[in-house]
Amino acid sequence: MSTPTRIYTPAERRRRAALVARGTRQAFADAVDPRIQRQLDAIDAAAEDRAAREQAALARQLEDAKNELATARAREKAASREERTAARTARKAAEDRLRRCERALRR
């Protein structure tokens, strides 16, 4: 499943449903108010902007997680015998974070 192109808040969902219902009733009466379409367009634009920002934030987090994992792997390779256990734990934590970020980006 991919990230939705629009993310509506609960209030926007309710408002949009009410506007669609009102527009439908007006369409049956052949008296559609153009303000309804403008309001729907404004709600849709806000939802699209919200989805784009969320997608960009998830992409930034994924890049940070990849960099963190690369750093953890390098530290593990360069660690002394005494520090190797802690470095391995840090690498595994970085791998877990990367997996969570990838999963969030796919949702």
mmCIF file of C-alpha atoms in Angstrom:
data_model
loop_
_atom_site.group_PDB
_atom_site.id
_atom_site.type_symbol
_atom_site.label_atom_id
_atom_site.label_comp_id
_atom_site.label_asym_id
_atom_site.label_seq_id
_atom_site.Cartn_x
_atom_site.Cartn_y
_atom_site.Cartn_z
ATOM 1 C CA MET A 1 0.000 0.000 0.000
ATOM 2 C CA SER A 2 1.389 3.429 -0.855
ATOM 3 C CA THR A 3 1.056 6.709 0.938
ATOM 4 C CA PRO A 4 -2.272 8.414 0.182
ATOM 5 C CA THR A 5 -2.258 11.469 -2.049
ATOM 6 C CA ARG A 6 -4.532 13.271 0.422
ATOM 7 C CA ILE A 7 -4.737 13.116 4.195
ATOM 8 C CA TYR A 8 -7.944 14.582 5.609
ATOM 9 C CA THR A 9 -8.484 15.570 9.225
ATOM 10 C CA PRO A 10 -11.703 14.327 10.839
ATOM 11 C CA ALA A 11 -13.175 17.844 10.654
ATOM 12 C CA GLU A 12 -12.311 18.064 6.953
ATOM 13 C CA ARG A 13 -13.953 14.706 6.327
ATOM 14 C CA ARG A 14 -17.162 15.860 7.998
ATOM 15 C CA ARG A 15 -17.153 19.227 6.222
ATOM 16 C CA ARG A 16 -16.417 17.619 2.870
ATOM 17 C CA ALA A 17 -19.212 15.061 3.302
ATOM 18 C CA ALA A 18 -21.667 17.827 4.165
ATOM 19 C CA LEU A 19 -20.598 19.881 1.134
ATOM 20 C CA VAL A 20 -20.887 16.897 -1.204
ATOM 21 C CA ALA A 21 -24.368 16.134 0.136
ATOM 22 C CA ARG A 22 -25.441 19.764 -0.279
ATOM 23 C CA GLY A 23 -23.962 19.880 -3.795
ATOM 24 C CA THR A 24 -25.789 16.688 -4.724
ATOM 25 C CA ARG A 25 -29.119 18.105 -3.557
ATOM 26 C CA GLN A 26 -28.472 21.302 -5.488
ATOM 27 C CA ALA A 27 -27.504 19.351 -8.596
ATOM 28 C CA PHE A 28 -30.869 17.613 -8.569
ATOM 29 C CA ALA A 29 -32.512 21.035 -8.412
ATOM 30 C CA ASP A 30 -30.228 22.463 -11.158
ATOM 31 C CA ALA A 31 -29.119 25.261 -8.833
ATOM 32 C CA VAL A 32 -25.517 24.449 -7.907
ATOM 33 C CA ASP A 33 -23.725 27.114 -5.870
ATOM 34 C CA PRO A 34 -20.118 27.574 -7.130
ATOM 35 C CA ARG A 35 -18.943 28.317 -3.572
ATOM 36 C CA ILE A 36 -19.398 24.641 -2.707
ATOM 37 C CA GLN A 37 -16.868 23.569 -5.336
ATOM 38 C CA ARG A 38 -14.417 26.261 -4.192
ATOM 39 C CA GLN A 39 -14.690 25.051 -0.599
ATOM 40 C CA LEU A 40 -14.192 21.442 -1.703
ATOM 41 C CA ASP A 41 -11.141 22.469 -3.730
ATOM 42 C CA ALA A 42 -9.681 24.303 -0.724
ATOM 43 C CA ILE A 43 -10.159 21.262 1.521
ATOM 44 C CA ASP A 44 -8.600 18.987 -1.110
ATOM 45 C CA ALA A 45 -5.629 21.337 -1.565
ATOM 46 C CA ALA A 46 -4.969 21.388 2.182
ATOM 47 C CA ALA A 47 -5.170 17.586 2.338
ATOM 48 C CA GLU A 48 -2.778 17.219 -0.619
ATOM 49 C CA ASP A 49 -0.321 19.636 0.990
ATOM 50 C CA ARG A 50 -0.494 17.687 4.259
ATOM 51 C CA ALA A 51 0.194 14.391 2.455
ATOM 52 C CA ALA A 52 3.129 15.865 0.525
ATOM 53 C CA ARG A 53 4.690 17.251 3.695
ATOM 54 C CA GLU A 54 4.283 13.933 5.491
ATOM 55 C CA GLN A 55 5.841 12.074 2.560
ATOM 56 C CA ALA A 56 8.804 14.473 2.532
ATOM 57 C CA ALA A 57 9.279 14.108 6.293
ATOM 58 C CA LEU A 58 9.248 10.311 6.008
ATOM 59 C CA ALA A 59 11.812 10.457 3.203
ATOM 60 C CA ARG A 60 14.072 12.666 5.364
ATOM 61 C CA GLN A 61 13.767 10.220 8.259
ATOM 62 C CA LEU A 62 14.650 7.330 5.949
ATOM 63 C CA GLU A 63 17.791 9.114 4.761
ATOM 64 C CA ASP A 64 18.777 9.869 8.370
ATOM 65 C CA ALA A 65 18.253 6.204 9.297
ATOM 66 C CA LYS A 66 20.413 5.059 6.373
ATOM 67 C CA ASN A 67 23.197 7.438 7.418
ATOM 68 C CA GLU A 68 22.907 6.298 11.026
ATOM 69 C CA LEU A 69 23.200 2.657 9.962
ATOM 70 C CA ALA A 70 26.256 3.357 7.833
ATOM 71 C CA THR A 71 27.900 5.140 10.767
ATOM 72 C CA ALA A 72 27.039 2.287 13.140
ATOM 73 C CA ARG A 73 28.503 -0.296 10.752
ATOM 74 C CA ALA A 74 31.709 1.705 10.406
ATOM 75 C CA ARG A 75 31.980 2.047 14.196
ATOM 76 C CA GLU A 76 31.454 -1.687 14.614
ATOM 77 C CA LYS A 77 34.230 -2.464 12.138
ATOM 78 C CA ALA A 78 36.616 -0.032 13.818
ATOM 79 C CA ALA A 79 35.737 -0.986 17.391
ATOM 80 C CA SER A 80 38.194 -2.653 19.697
ATOM 81 C CA ARG A 81 37.422 -6.039 21.194
ATOM 82 C CA GLU A 82 36.030 -4.459 24.372
ATOM 83 C CA GLU A 83 33.794 -2.015 22.495
ATOM 84 C CA ARG A 84 32.553 -4.476 19.870
ATOM 85 C CA THR A 85 29.496 -5.667 21.855
ATOM 86 C CA ALA A 86 28.227 -2.121 22.357
ATOM 87 C CA ALA A 87 28.898 -1.309 18.692
ATOM 88 C CA ARG A 88 26.977 -4.413 17.579
ATOM 89 C CA THR A 89 24.025 -3.408 19.783
ATOM 90 C CA ALA A 90 24.080 0.095 18.273
ATOM 91 C CA ARG A 91 24.188 -1.369 14.745
ATOM 92 C CA LYS A 92 21.210 -3.625 15.425
ATOM 93 C CA ALA A 93 19.265 -0.666 16.842
ATOM 94 C CA ALA A 94 20.099 1.334 13.699
ATOM 95 C CA GLU A 95 18.926 -1.556 11.501
ATOM 96 C CA ASP A 96 15.660 -1.706 13.448
ATOM 97 C CA ARG A 97 15.138 2.031 12.997
ATOM 98 C CA LEU A 98 15.806 1.729 9.267
ATOM 99 C CA ARG A 99 13.268 -1.093 8.968
ATOM 100 C CA ARG A 100 10.638 0.957 10.836
ATOM 101 C CA CYS A 101 11.278 3.962 8.573
ATOM 102 C CA GLU A 102 10.991 1.851 5.433
ATOM 103 C CA ARG A 103 7.771 0.294 6.688
ATOM 104 C CA ALA A 104 6.307 3.720 7.521
ATOM 105 C CA LEU A 105 7.210 5.021 4.076
ATOM 106 C CA ARG A 106 5.448 2.083 2.406
ATOM 107 C CA ARG A 107 2.229 2.637 4.387
#
